[in-house]
CSV table of C-alpha atoms in Angstrom, one decimal:
chain,number,residue,atom,x,y,z
A,1,MET,CA,91.0,-124.1,100.9
A,2,LYS,CA,89.5,-120.6,99.7
A,3,ALA,CA,89.0,-118.8,96.2
A,4,LEU,CA,88.1,-115.3,96.0
A,5,ILE,CA,87.2,-115.3,91.9
A,6,ALA,CA,86.6,-111.7,90.5
A,7,MET,CA,83.7,-112.0,88.4
A,8,SER,CA,83.4,-109.5,85.7
A,9,GLY,CA,79.8,-110.8,84.5
A,10,GLY,CA,82.2,-112.3,81.3
A,11,VAL,CA,82.0,-115.9,80.5
A,12,ASP,CA,85.5,-116.2,81.0
A,13,SER,CA,85.1,-115.4,85.1
A,14,SER,CA,82.7,-117.5,85.1
A,15,VAL,CA,84.2,-120.5,83.8
A,16,ALA,CA,86.8,-120.1,86.3
A,17,ALA,CA,84.6,-119.9,88.8
A,18,LYS,CA,83.1,-123.3,88.0
A,19,LEU,CA,86.2,-124.9,87.6
A,20,MET,CA,87.6,-123.7,90.6
A,21,LYS,CA,84.9,-125.4,92.2
A,22,ASP,CA,85.5,-128.6,90.5
A,23,LYS,CA,88.9,-128.3,91.9
A,24,GLY,CA,87.7,-128.3,95.4
A,25,TYR,CA,87.6,-125.0,96.7
A,26,GLU,CA,85.3,-123.0,98.5
A,27,CYS,CA,84.9,-120.1,96.2
A,28,ILE,CA,83.2,-116.5,96.7
A,29,GLY,CA,82.3,-114.5,93.6
A,30,ALA,CA,83.2,-110.9,93.9
A,31,THR,CA,82.4,-108.1,91.4
A,32,MET,CA,84.5,-105.0,91.2
A,33,ARG,CA,82.2,-101.5,91.2
A,34,LEU,CA,84.7,-98.8,89.8
A,35,TYR,CA,82.8,-96.5,87.4
A,36,ASP,CA,79.5,-94.4,87.5
A,37,ARG,CA,77.8,-94.7,84.0
A,38,GLU,CA,75.6,-91.2,83.5
A,39,ASP,CA,73.4,-93.8,81.2
A,40,ASP,CA,72.5,-96.4,83.7
A,41,GLU,CA,72.4,-95.8,87.7
A,42,LEU,CA,75.3,-98.3,88.6
A,43,TYR,CA,76.7,-98.1,92.0
A,44,GLU,CA,74.6,-96.9,94.5
A,45,ALA,CA,75.5,-95.6,97.6
A,46,GLY,CA,76.5,-98.2,100.5
A,47,ALA,CA,78.9,-100.2,102.3
A,48,GLU,CA,81.9,-101.2,100.6
A,49,LEU,CA,81.2,-104.6,100.9
A,50,THR,CA,77.9,-105.8,100.0
A,51,ASP,CA,76.3,-109.6,100.4
A,52,MET,CA,74.1,-110.0,98.3
A,53,PRO,CA,71.8,-113.6,98.5
A,54,ALA,CA,73.1,-115.6,95.0
A,55,ASP,CA,69.7,-117.2,94.2
A,56,GLY,CA,70.2,-117.3,90.7
A,57,ASN,CA,67.3,-115.0,89.6
A,58,THR,CA,68.4,-113.9,86.1
A,59,ASP,CA,65.0,-111.4,85.3
A,60,GLU,CA,67.2,-108.4,86.4
A,61,SER,CA,70.1,-109.3,83.9
A,62,CYS,CA,68.1,-110.5,80.9
A,63,SER,CA,67.2,-107.0,78.9
A,64,LEU,CA,70.5,-105.3,80.1
A,65,ARG,CA,73.3,-107.9,79.5
A,66,LYS,CA,74.0,-107.2,75.7
A,67,ALA,CA,73.6,-103.2,75.9
A,68,CYS,CA,77.4,-102.6,75.2
A,69,ARG,CA,80.4,-104.2,74.8
A,70,THR,CA,82.6,-103.2,78.0
A,71,CYS,CA,82.6,-104.5,81.4
A,72,CYS,CA,81.5,-102.7,84.7
A,73,SER,CA,77.9,-102.5,83.3
A,74,GLU,CA,74.6,-102.8,85.2
A,75,GLY,CA,74.2,-106.2,83.2
A,76,ASP,CA,77.8,-107.5,83.9
A,77,VAL,CA,76.8,-107.0,87.8
A,78,ALA,CA,73.5,-108.9,87.7
A,79,ASP,CA,75.2,-111.7,85.3
A,80,ALA,CA,78.0,-112.2,87.6
A,81,ARG,CA,75.6,-112.5,90.5
A,82,ALA,CA,73.0,-114.9,88.3
A,83,VAL,CA,76.2,-117.0,87.5
A,84,ALA,CA,77.3,-117.4,91.3
A,85,GLY,CA,73.6,-118.2,92.6
A,86,LYS,CA,73.6,-121.1,89.9
A,87,LEU,CA,77.5,-122.2,91.6
A,88,ASP,CA,75.5,-121.8,95.2
A,89,MET,CA,78.6,-119.4,96.3
A,90,LEU,CA,78.7,-116.5,98.3
A,91,PHE,CA,78.7,-113.1,96.3
A,92,HIS,CA,80.1,-109.6,97.1
A,93,THR,CA,80.0,-106.5,95.2
A,94,LEU,CA,83.4,-104.1,96.2
A,95,ASN,CA,83.0,-100.8,95.9
A,96,TYR,CA,86.4,-99.5,94.2
A,97,LYS,CA,85.2,-96.4,93.1
A,98,ALA,CA,87.2,-93.7,94.5
A,99,GLU,CA,90.6,-96.3,94.1
A,100,PHE,CA,89.6,-96.2,90.4
A,101,ARG,CA,89.3,-92.8,89.8
A,102,GLU,CA,93.0,-92.5,92.1
A,103,LYS,CA,95.2,-94.9,90.0
A,104,VAL,CA,93.2,-95.5,86.5
A,105,ILE,CA,91.0,-92.5,85.2
A,106,ASP,CA,93.4,-89.8,86.7
A,107,LYS,CA,96.5,-91.4,85.0
A,108,PHE,CA,94.5,-91.4,81.9
A,109,THR,CA,94.0,-88.1,81.8
A,110,ASP,CA,96.9,-86.8,82.6
A,111,SER,CA,98.5,-88.7,79.9
A,112,TYR,CA,97.0,-87.8,77.1
A,113,GLU,CA,97.2,-83.8,78.7
A,114,ARG,CA,101.1,-85.1,78.2
A,115,GLY,CA,100.8,-86.4,74.7
A,116,ILE,CA,101.2,-89.9,76.3
A,117,THR,CA,98.8,-92.8,75.7
A,118,PRO,CA,98.2,-94.9,78.5
A,119,ASN,CA,97.3,-98.7,78.9
A,120,PRO,CA,94.5,-98.1,81.7
A,121,CYS,CA,94.0,-102.1,81.4
A,122,ILE,CA,96.9,-102.4,82.6
A,123,ASP,CA,96.8,-100.1,85.3
A,124,CYS,CA,93.4,-101.5,86.6
A,125,ASN,CA,95.2,-104.9,86.7
A,126,ARG,CA,97.9,-103.6,88.9
A,127,TYR,CA,96.5,-101.5,91.5
A,128,LEU,CA,93.2,-102.8,91.5
A,129,LYS,CA,92.8,-106.4,90.6
A,130,PHE,CA,95.9,-107.5,92.0
A,131,ASP,CA,96.5,-105.2,94.6
A,132,ILE,CA,93.5,-104.0,96.5
A,133,LEU,CA,91.3,-107.1,95.5
A,134,LEU,CA,94.3,-109.6,96.7
A,135,LYS,CA,94.2,-107.8,100.3
A,136,LYS,CA,90.7,-107.9,100.8
A,137,ALA,CA,91.0,-111.4,99.7
A,138,GLY,CA,93.0,-112.4,102.9
A,139,GLU,CA,90.7,-110.4,104.9
A,140,LEU,CA,87.9,-112.9,103.4
A,141,GLY,CA,90.4,-115.9,104.6
A,142,CYS,CA,91.0,-116.6,100.8
A,143,ASP,CA,94.0,-118.6,99.6
A,144,LYS,CA,93.9,-117.7,95.9
A,145,VAL,CA,92.6,-114.7,93.7
A,146,VAL,CA,91.3,-116.2,90.7
A,147,THR,CA,90.7,-114.4,87.2
A,148,GLY,CA,89.8,-115.3,84.1
A,149,HIS,CA,92.6,-114.4,82.4
A,150,TYR,CA,94.2,-116.3,79.7
A,151,ALA,CA,97.8,-116.8,81.0
A,152,ARG,CA,99.4,-119.8,83.0
A,153,ILE,CA,101.2,-119.7,86.2
A,154,GLU,CA,104.0,-122.7,86.6
A,155,LYS,CA,106.5,-123.4,89.3
A,156,SER,CA,109.9,-122.5,88.2
A,157,PRO,CA,113.0,-124.9,88.7
A,158,ALA,CA,114.4,-122.7,90.9
A,159,GLY,CA,111.3,-123.2,92.8
A,160,GLY,CA,109.6,-119.6,92.3
A,161,TYR,CA,106.8,-118.8,89.5
A,162,LEU,CA,106.9,-118.4,86.1
A,163,LEU,CA,104.5,-116.7,84.3
A,164,LYS,CA,103.6,-118.1,80.5
A,165,LYS,CA,101.6,-117.0,77.2
A,166,ALA,CA,98.1,-119.1,77.0
A,167,LEU,CA,98.3,-121.9,75.0
A,168,ASP,CA,95.7,-120.4,72.7
A,169,SER,CA,97.8,-117.8,71.2
A,170,SER,CA,94.9,-116.1,69.9
A,171,LYS,CA,93.6,-115.1,73.2
A,172,ASP,CA,96.7,-115.0,75.2
A,173,GLN,CA,96.8,-112.3,77.8
A,174,SER,CA,100.4,-112.3,79.5
A,175,TYR,CA,101.0,-108.9,78.1
A,176,VAL,CA,98.7,-107.2,80.8
A,177,LEU,CA,100.1,-108.9,83.0
A,178,TYR,CA,103.6,-108.0,83.5
A,179,MET,CA,103.5,-106.4,86.7
A,180,LEU,CA,102.8,-109.0,88.6
A,181,THR,CA,105.3,-110.2,91.4
A,182,GLN,CA,106.3,-113.9,93.0
A,183,GLU,CA,104.4,-112.8,95.9
A,184,GLN,CA,101.1,-112.0,93.9
A,185,LEU,CA,101.8,-115.0,91.6
A,186,SER,CA,101.9,-117.7,94.7
A,187,HIS,CA,98.2,-116.4,95.5
A,188,ILE,CA,96.4,-116.2,91.9
A,189,GLU,CA,95.1,-119.1,89.6
A,190,PHE,CA,94.4,-118.4,85.9
A,191,PRO,CA,92.4,-121.4,85.5
A,192,LEU,CA,91.5,-120.9,81.6
A,193,GLY,CA,95.7,-120.6,80.5
A,194,ASP,CA,95.4,-124.1,79.2
A,195,MET,CA,92.4,-123.5,77.3
A,196,CYS,CA,90.9,-122.5,74.0
A,197,LYS,CA,88.2,-120.0,73.9
A,198,SER,CA,85.8,-121.8,72.5
A,199,ASP,CA,86.3,-124.5,75.3
A,200,THR,CA,85.6,-121.9,77.6
A,201,ARG,CA,82.1,-121.1,75.2
A,202,GLN,CA,81.3,-124.9,75.6
A,203,ILE,CA,81.7,-125.3,79.5
A,204,ALA,CA,79.4,-122.1,80.0
A,205,ASP,CA,76.8,-123.5,77.8
A,206,LYS,CA,76.8,-127.1,79.3
A,207,GLU,CA,76.0,-125.1,82.7
A,208,ALA,CA,73.6,-123.1,81.2
A,209,PHE,CA,75.3,-119.7,82.4
A,210,ILE,CA,73.0,-116.8,81.5
A,211,ASN,CA,76.0,-115.2,79.3
A,212,SER,CA,77.2,-118.6,77.9
A,213,ASP,CA,77.4,-116.5,74.0
A,214,LYS,CA,77.9,-113.0,75.8
A,215,PRO,CA,80.3,-111.3,73.5
A,216,ASP,CA,83.8,-110.5,75.2
A,217,SER,CA,84.3,-106.8,76.3
A,218,GLN,CA,85.8,-105.0,74.0
A,219,ASP,CA,86.4,-101.0,74.8
A,220,ILE,CA,87.6,-99.2,77.8
A,221,CYS,CA,84.7,-99.6,80.7
A,222,PHE,CA,84.8,-95.3,80.8
A,223,VAL,CA,85.1,-94.9,77.3
A,224,PRO,CA,82.4,-97.0,76.1
A,225,ASP,CA,82.2,-95.4,72.8
A,226,GLY,CA,85.8,-95.0,72.2
A,227,ASP,CA,85.9,-91.3,72.6
A,228,TYR,CA,88.4,-90.8,74.7
A,229,GLY,CA,88.5,-86.6,74.0
A,230,THR,CA,85.2,-86.2,74.7
A,231,VAL,CA,85.5,-88.1,77.9
A,232,ILE,CA,88.5,-86.5,78.9
A,233,CYS,CA,87.0,-83.3,78.7
A,234,ARG,CA,83.6,-84.3,80.5
A,235,TYR,CA,86.0,-85.6,83.3
A,236,THR,CA,88.3,-82.5,83.9
A,237,GLY,CA,85.9,-79.8,82.7
A,238,ARG,CA,88.1,-78.4,80.7
A,239,ASP,CA,88.4,-77.3,77.3
A,240,TYR,CA,91.8,-77.9,75.2
A,241,PRO,CA,93.2,-75.6,73.1
A,242,GLU,CA,93.1,-75.9,69.2
A,243,GLY,CA,96.7,-75.8,67.6
A,244,ASP,CA,98.8,-76.3,64.9
A,245,PHE,CA,99.5,-79.5,62.5
A,246,VAL,CA,103.2,-79.4,61.0
A,247,ASP,CA,105.6,-81.2,59.3
A,248,LYS,CA,108.9,-82.3,60.4
A,249,ASP,CA,109.9,-79.1,59.5
A,250,GLY,CA,107.8,-77.0,61.7
A,251,LYS,CA,105.7,-75.8,58.2
A,252,ILE,CA,102.3,-75.5,59.4
A,253,LEU,CA,99.8,-78.0,57.9
A,254,GLY,CA,96.5,-77.1,59.5
A,255,ARG,CA,94.9,-77.1,62.6
A,256,HIS,CA,94.3,-79.5,65.2
A,257,LYS,CA,91.0,-79.8,67.7
A,258,GLY,CA,93.3,-80.2,70.7
A,259,ILE,CA,96.3,-82.7,71.9
A,260,ILE,CA,94.4,-85.0,73.8
A,261,TYR,CA,92.9,-86.4,70.5
A,262,TYR,CA,96.1,-87.9,69.1
A,263,THR,CA,98.5,-90.7,69.4
A,264,LEU,CA,100.9,-92.0,67.9
A,265,GLY,CA,100.8,-93.7,64.5
A,266,GLN,CA,96.8,-92.1,64.4
A,267,ARG,CA,95.5,-91.8,60.4
A,268,LYS,CA,91.9,-91.2,61.0
A,269,GLY,CA,90.3,-88.0,62.1
A,270,LEU,CA,92.7,-85.6,61.3
A,271,GLY,CA,90.5,-83.2,59.4
A,272,ILE,CA,92.8,-82.2,56.9
A,273,SER,CA,93.3,-82.4,53.0
A,274,ALA,CA,97.0,-83.6,52.0
A,275,ASP,CA,98.2,-85.1,48.7
A,276,ARG,CA,99.6,-88.3,50.4
A,277,PRO,CA,98.3,-90.4,53.6
A,278,LEU,CA,99.6,-88.5,57.0
A,279,TYR,CA,100.0,-89.7,60.0
A,280,VAL,CA,100.6,-88.5,63.7
A,281,THR,CA,104.6,-88.8,64.2
A,282,GLY,CA,105.0,-86.7,67.6
A,283,ILE,CA,103.1,-84.7,70.0
A,284,ASP,CA,105.1,-81.5,71.2
A,285,VAL,CA,102.9,-80.6,74.1
A,286,LYS,CA,105.1,-77.3,74.8
A,287,ASN,CA,104.2,-75.8,71.8
A,288,ASN,CA,100.9,-77.5,71.4
A,289,ARG,CA,101.9,-78.7,68.3
A,290,VAL,CA,100.8,-82.4,66.7
A,291,ILE,CA,103.7,-83.8,64.4
A,292,LEU,CA,102.5,-85.2,60.9
A,293,GLY,CA,104.6,-87.2,58.8
A,294,ASP,CA,104.8,-90.4,56.4
A,295,ASN,CA,104.2,-93.8,57.4
A,296,GLU,CA,107.8,-94.6,57.3
A,297,ASP,CA,108.5,-91.9,59.8
A,298,LEU,CA,107.1,-93.9,62.6
A,299,PHE,CA,109.3,-96.9,62.3
A,300,ALA,CA,112.3,-97.2,65.1
A,301,LYS,CA,114.3,-99.8,66.3
A,302,GLU,CA,114.9,-98.8,70.6
A,303,ALA,CA,112.2,-98.5,72.8
A,304,ILE,CA,113.4,-96.9,75.8
A,305,PHE,CA,111.2,-97.7,78.8
A,306,ASN,CA,111.4,-97.2,82.8
A,307,ASP,CA,109.1,-98.2,85.7
A,308,ILE,CA,110.1,-101.5,85.6
A,309,ASN,CA,109.1,-105.0,86.9
A,310,TRP,CA,111.2,-108.5,86.2
A,311,ILE,CA,108.8,-111.2,87.2
A,312,SER,CA,111.6,-113.5,88.7
A,313,GLY,CA,113.1,-110.5,91.0
A,314,GLU,CA,116.2,-110.2,88.5
A,315,ALA,CA,116.8,-108.6,85.2
A,316,PRO,CA,117.4,-110.4,82.1
A,317,GLU,CA,120.6,-110.8,80.6
A,318,GLU,CA,121.9,-107.9,78.6
A,319,GLY,CA,122.8,-108.9,75.2
A,320,LYS,CA,120.7,-112.4,74.7
A,321,SER,CA,118.4,-112.6,72.4
A,322,TYR,CA,114.6,-112.2,73.5
A,323,HIS,CA,111.1,-111.3,72.2
A,324,ALA,CA,109.4,-108.6,72.9
A,325,LYS,CA,106.5,-106.1,71.8
A,326,ALA,CA,105.1,-102.9,72.4
A,327,ARG,CA,101.3,-102.9,72.3
A,328,TYR,CA,99.0,-105.8,73.3
A,329,ARG,CA,97.7,-106.8,69.5
A,330,GLN,CA,101.4,-106.5,67.9
A,331,LYS,CA,103.4,-110.1,67.7
A,332,GLU,CA,106.6,-110.5,69.8
A,333,GLN,CA,109.6,-109.4,67.8
A,334,PRO,CA,113.3,-110.5,68.3
A,335,GLY,CA,116.2,-108.3,69.4
A,336,HIS,CA,117.9,-107.3,73.1
A,337,LEU,CA,118.3,-105.6,76.4
A,338,LYS,CA,120.5,-103.1,77.1
A,339,ARG,CA,120.6,-101.3,80.6
A,340,ILE,CA,120.8,-97.5,80.9
A,341,ASP,CA,120.6,-97.2,84.4
A,342,ASP,CA,118.9,-99.0,88.0
A,343,GLU,CA,115.3,-97.5,86.7
A,344,THR,CA,116.0,-97.7,82.7
A,345,TYR,CA,116.5,-100.1,80.0
A,346,VAL,CA,116.0,-100.5,76.0
A,347,PHE,CA,114.9,-102.9,74.4
A,348,ILE,CA,116.9,-102.8,70.8
A,349,PHE,CA,114.6,-104.7,67.9
A,350,ASP,CA,116.6,-106.5,65.0
A,351,GLU,CA,114.3,-104.7,62.6
A,352,PRO,CA,112.2,-101.2,62.8
A,353,GLN,CA,109.1,-101.4,64.7
A,354,ARG,CA,105.9,-99.2,63.9
A,355,ALA,CA,104.5,-96.6,66.4
A,356,ILE,CA,106.8,-97.6,69.2
A,357,THR,CA,104.0,-95.5,71.5
A,358,PRO,CA,105.2,-93.4,74.8
A,359,GLY,CA,103.1,-94.7,77.7
A,360,GLN,CA,102.5,-98.2,76.0
A,361,SER,CA,103.8,-100.9,77.6
A,362,LEU,CA,107.1,-102.9,76.3
A,363,VAL,CA,107.1,-106.5,77.6
A,364,VAL,CA,109.9,-108.8,77.3
A,365,TYR,CA,109.4,-112.8,76.5
A,366,ASP,CA,111.7,-115.5,76.5
A,367,GLY,CA,110.0,-118.4,74.5
A,368,ASP,CA,106.2,-118.5,76.3
A,369,VAL,CA,107.6,-117.1,79.6
A,370,VAL,CA,106.9,-113.5,80.3
A,371,MET,CA,110.3,-112.1,82.1
A,372,GLY,CA,108.4,-108.6,82.8
A,373,GLY,CA,108.3,-104.9,81.6
A,374,GLY,CA,107.8,-101.2,81.7
A,375,THR,CA,106.6,-98.3,80.5
A,376,ILE,CA,107.7,-96.8,77.2
A,377,ILE,CA,109.4,-93.3,78.0
A,378,ARG,CA,110.3,-92.5,74.2
A,379,HIS,CA,111.8,-94.4,70.7
A,380,GLU,CA,115.1,-93.6,69.0
């Protein structure tokens, strides 16, 4: 049996490779080259697939591996190559810059221009890791694609596949995997789903992996400093006009620097004085206005979503009690589903939730099983 290991250069995917080797798989390491950084000369022009000797040489990565806390850096590629060498694995680099630009970055910038807050990590999983990379695995004769995600895949009583939360709730990443299908799940493995992060670190330390103490990536790979607005301006080559901050009654409160700099629930960086804390409660793209209000104005009970994927292939039962979360860091909250039409559902929370944000994902859970979800289009 052969497995293609998606190696980010981090400790999680490195340990996933080790565990698959221990299970008897012939493992091939692969790092996807997705993005050019201006401050490093990553991703030289070359063939779409480059075979690289996995000799375990770590000199290249030593001075780079702690430079930043994103993925896709030059040090990350070197770390992945070093671990593959230590595990005696063939290692490939895959140039998917054009696909990443089209499927992830273009959507990211377009969303902010429309006053929507996207989730590029979910798009990367959907279009790169579990679409293009799965196809490449087939071309290389691999039975599985393996990643370091903290989630579990189990066979269902009906014979299909279940996506379940990780046993370590503090590391659970099932939210960003809700788009997976039955066919995809049959070719994916998450070896870390039953483990705690401390266990992963312990294995990496025992194996003397160069990245055993490497910090987890925190930022979006193409926004390493968290400054979305500057990145969007540089990427599109456009300037975004200033406009008015207004309250819910339309009263002008000040001037904003461009709608791409704001998202629902934001408090910091508004740059205006007020007698109380103000938050972004809406973005009026047509009139180039950012609406401000009080924290209580952000709460709503209904999240309307579309672009839906139900993992089993069938929609969950309407009216039944489920749990859902409308953003990655949120704890699942109880409520129920209601179908609007074939392409649109609403999740009605039992209690109002803060900042249900268009562009983010609404993911539905039945216990620790991920039912599926979709993209939030509005709240009520």
